[in-house]
Coordinates of C-alpha atoms and ligand atoms in Angstrom, one line a residue:
M108 CA -11.0 -6.4 5.3
S109 CA -7.5 -7.6 6.4
I110 CA -7.3 -8.1 10.5
K111 CA -4.0 -7.0 12.0
K112 CA -2.9 -9.3 14.8
I113 CA 0.3 -9.2 16.9
S114 CA 1.6 -12.6 17.6
K115 CA 1.5 -14.0 21.2
D116 CA 4.8 -15.7 20.7
Q117 CA 7.6 -13.2 20.0
P118 CA 11.5 -13.9 20.0
E119 CA 13.1 -12.2 22.6
T120 CA 16.0 -10.8 20.4
F121 CA 16.4 -9.7 17.0
E122 CA 19.3 -8.3 15.1
F123 CA 19.8 -7.8 11.2
N124 CA 22.0 -10.8 9.6
E125 CA 25.1 -9.5 7.8
K126 CA 23.2 -9.4 4.4
S127 CA 20.2 -7.5 5.7
L128 CA 22.7 -5.4 7.6
E129 CA 24.6 -4.3 4.2
I130 CA 21.1 -3.6 2.5
A131 CA 19.9 -1.6 5.3
K132 CA 23.3 0.8 5.5
K133 CA 22.9 1.1 1.8
V134 CA 19.4 2.3 2.6
V135 CA 19.8 4.7 5.3
S136 CA 22.5 6.1 3.6
N137 CA 20.1 7.5 0.7
Y138 CA 18.9 10.0 3.2
P139 CA 20.0 13.5 4.4
E140 CA 22.0 13.6 7.5
G141 CA 19.3 13.9 10.4
K142 CA 16.5 12.4 8.2
Q143 CA 17.6 8.6 8.4
Q144 CA 14.1 7.7 10.6
S145 CA 12.7 8.2 6.8
A146 CA 13.7 4.6 6.3
V147 CA 11.7 2.9 8.6
M148 CA 9.6 1.4 6.1
A149 CA 12.1 -0.2 4.1
L150 CA 14.2 -1.4 7.4
L151 CA 10.9 -2.8 8.4
Y152 CA 10.6 -4.9 5.1
I153 CA 14.1 -6.1 5.1
A154 CA 12.9 -7.5 8.8
Q155 CA 10.4 -9.0 7.4
R156 CA 12.2 -10.7 4.4
Q157 CA 14.8 -12.1 6.9
N158 CA 12.7 -13.2 9.6
N159 CA 10.2 -15.5 7.4
N160 CA 8.1 -12.8 6.2
W161 CA 6.6 -11.4 9.7
I162 CA 8.0 -8.4 12.1
P163 CA 8.4 -9.6 15.4
L164 CA 8.4 -6.6 18.2
S165 CA 11.9 -7.3 19.2
A166 CA 12.7 -6.4 15.4
M167 CA 10.6 -3.0 15.7
K168 CA 12.9 -2.1 18.9
Y169 CA 15.9 -3.3 17.1
I170 CA 15.1 -0.7 14.2
A171 CA 14.1 2.0 16.7
K172 CA 17.7 1.7 18.1
F173 CA 19.1 1.4 14.9
L174 CA 17.4 4.8 13.6
D175 CA 17.8 6.6 16.6
M176 CA 14.0 7.1 17.0
P177 CA 11.1 6.2 19.7
Y178 CA 10.2 2.8 19.2
I179 CA 6.3 3.8 19.6
K180 CA 7.0 5.5 16.1
V181 CA 8.1 2.4 14.4
Y182 CA 5.2 0.2 16.3
E183 CA 2.9 2.7 14.7
V184 CA 4.3 2.3 10.9
A185 CA 4.5 -1.3 11.3
T186 CA 0.7 -1.8 12.9
F187 CA -0.6 0.7 10.3
Y188 CA 0.1 -1.0 6.6
T189 CA -1.2 -4.1 5.9
M190 CA 2.0 -5.5 4.3
Y191 CA 3.7 -5.9 7.3
N192 CA 2.6 -9.2 8.8
L193 CA 3.0 -9.0 12.6
T194 CA 2.1 -12.8 13.3
P195 CA 3.8 -16.0 11.8
V196 CA 2.4 -16.8 7.8
G197 CA 3.1 -20.0 5.9
E198 CA 6.0 -20.6 3.3
Y199 CA 3.1 -19.8 1.0
F200 CA 1.3 -16.8 2.2
F201 CA -2.1 -16.0 0.3
Q202 CA -3.1 -12.4 -0.2
V203 CA -7.0 -12.7 -1.5
C204 CA -8.0 -9.4 -2.7
T205 CA -11.7 -8.8 -1.6
T206 CA -12.2 -5.0 -2.9
T207 CA -15.1 -4.4 -5.2
P208 CA -13.9 -5.7 -8.5
C209 CA -12.5 -8.7 -7.5
M210 CA -15.6 -9.3 -5.1
L211 CA -17.9 -8.8 -8.1
R212 CA -15.7 -11.3 -9.9
G213 CA -15.9 -14.1 -7.3
A214 CA -13.3 -13.1 -4.7
Y215 CA -15.3 -14.5 -2.0
K216 CA -15.8 -17.9 -4.0
L217 CA -11.7 -17.8 -3.6
V218 CA -12.0 -17.1 0.1
D219 CA -14.0 -20.0 0.7
V220 CA -11.5 -22.4 -1.0
C221 CA -8.9 -20.9 1.4
K222 CA -11.1 -21.3 4.3
N223 CA -11.5 -25.2 2.9
K224 CA -8.3 -25.8 1.9
I225 CA -5.8 -23.6 3.9
S226 CA -7.2 -22.8 7.3
E227 CA -11.0 -21.9 8.9
Y228 CA -9.7 -18.6 9.9
E229 CA -7.6 -16.0 8.1
S230 CA -3.8 -15.6 9.4
N231 CA -4.1 -19.3 11.0
I232 CA -1.5 -21.4 9.2
S233 CA -2.2 -24.7 7.4
K234 CA -1.9 -28.4 9.5
D235 CA 1.3 -28.8 7.2
G236 CA 2.8 -25.5 7.8
K237 CA 3.1 -24.5 4.2
M238 CA 0.2 -22.2 3.7
S239 CA -1.7 -19.2 5.3
W240 CA -4.1 -16.8 3.8
M241 CA -5.3 -13.4 4.3
E242 CA -7.7 -11.0 2.7
V243 CA -6.4 -7.8 1.7
E244 CA -7.5 -4.4 -0.1
C245 CA -7.0 -3.5 -3.9
L246 CA -3.5 -5.1 -5.2
G247 CA -3.9 -2.8 -8.3
A248 CA -4.6 -5.7 -10.7
C249 CA -8.4 -4.9 -11.0
V250 CA -8.4 -5.7 -14.7
N251 CA -7.2 -9.4 -14.3
A252 CA -9.8 -9.8 -11.1
P253 CA -10.4 -12.0 -9.3
M254 CA -6.8 -12.0 -8.2
M255 CA -4.1 -12.8 -5.2
Q256 CA -0.7 -12.7 -4.4
I257 CA 1.1 -15.8 -2.9
N258 CA 4.8 -14.6 -1.7
D259 CA 5.8 -12.1 -4.3
H260 CA 3.9 -13.1 -7.4
Y261 CA 0.3 -12.1 -8.5
Y262 CA -2.1 -15.0 -9.8
E263 CA -5.0 -13.7 -11.7
D264 CA -8.2 -14.2 -13.6
L265 CA -8.4 -17.1 -11.0
D266 CA -11.5 -19.4 -10.2
E267 CA -12.2 -21.7 -7.6
K268 CA -10.9 -24.6 -9.3
Q269 CA -7.9 -22.9 -10.4
L270 CA -6.9 -22.0 -6.8
E271 CA -7.5 -25.7 -5.6
K272 CA -5.1 -26.7 -8.3
I273 CA -2.7 -24.4 -7.2
I274 CA -2.9 -25.4 -3.5
E275 CA -2.8 -29.1 -4.6
N276 CA 0.5 -28.2 -6.6
I277 CA 1.9 -26.7 -3.7
E278 CA 0.8 -29.9 -1.2
K279 CA 2.8 -31.9 -3.4
N280 CA 5.5 -29.8 -3.5
K281 CA 5.1 -29.0 -7.5
K282 CA 5.8 -25.6 -9.0
I283 CA 2.7 -23.3 -9.5
D284 CA 2.6 -20.7 -12.0
P285 CA 2.2 -16.8 -11.6
G286 CA -0.3 -14.5 -14.1
S287 CA -3.3 -14.9 -15.6
Y288 CA -5.3 -17.9 -15.1
K289 CA -7.3 -17.3 -18.7
G290 CA -4.0 -17.3 -20.7
R291 CA -3.8 -13.6 -21.0
K292 CA -0.6 -11.5 -21.6
S293 CA -0.7 -9.4 -18.5
S294 CA -3.7 -7.0 -19.0
E295 CA -4.6 -7.6 -22.6
P296 CA -8.4 -7.9 -23.6
E297 CA -10.1 -11.3 -23.6
N298 CA -11.0 -12.8 -27.0
N299 CA -8.2 -11.1 -28.9
R300 CA -10.3 -8.1 -29.0
S301 CA -8.1 -4.7 -29.6
T302 CA -10.9 -2.2 -29.8
L303 CA -13.8 -1.4 -28.1
M304 CA -15.8 -1.1 -31.4
E305 CA -15.0 -5.2 -31.8
S306 CA -17.9 -5.8 -29.6
K307 CA -21.4 -4.9 -29.5
N308 CA -21.7 -4.9 -25.5
A309 CA -18.8 -2.8 -25.3
Ligands
LIG714 S1 -9.6 -4.7 -6.6 FE1 -8.5 -6.7 -6.6 S2 -6.6 -5.9 -7.7 FE2 -8.2 -4.1 -7.4

């Protein structure tokens, strides 16, 4: 289960920078006159990208004014969906899927690695300020379980040792490679099987 927390430390103000403003205006223009509030999810996402991957309350208020809608409605959307972070996250944000297929394939062993190597409690940032982690529901890559999302990319077919190596590489400022850690291409079968008939246990 993922935990939603609103940060106690909140910036007083928020406004879109030039780039975000340009994207936001373009998104809003996609909706018919009078239906601009439908852009609320996209605008929250733009705010999150601009603000180091989390959304302060001041950004929700800003978006409410931007879309001419009640602040509480923006707040309701932001607090409902888990993809919005309402508290600061690390520069590398680990979202560990612990829904059933990933759980059966060892997701909680990955959670233990996160607890030991990043921070004891989810959503707390590591001592070096680089990483934080959170349990999330299914990320739609069950066939490559267990998996996690780190920032914008998926890391799949993981085990504890591989995750420890990923964390070590981040600590050493080395590049980390997304994709399958069993060498699979996307979700192709393991061991070069091309049909279910090629295995007795299929
Ligand atoms: S259960 Fe983990 S990606 Fe679907």
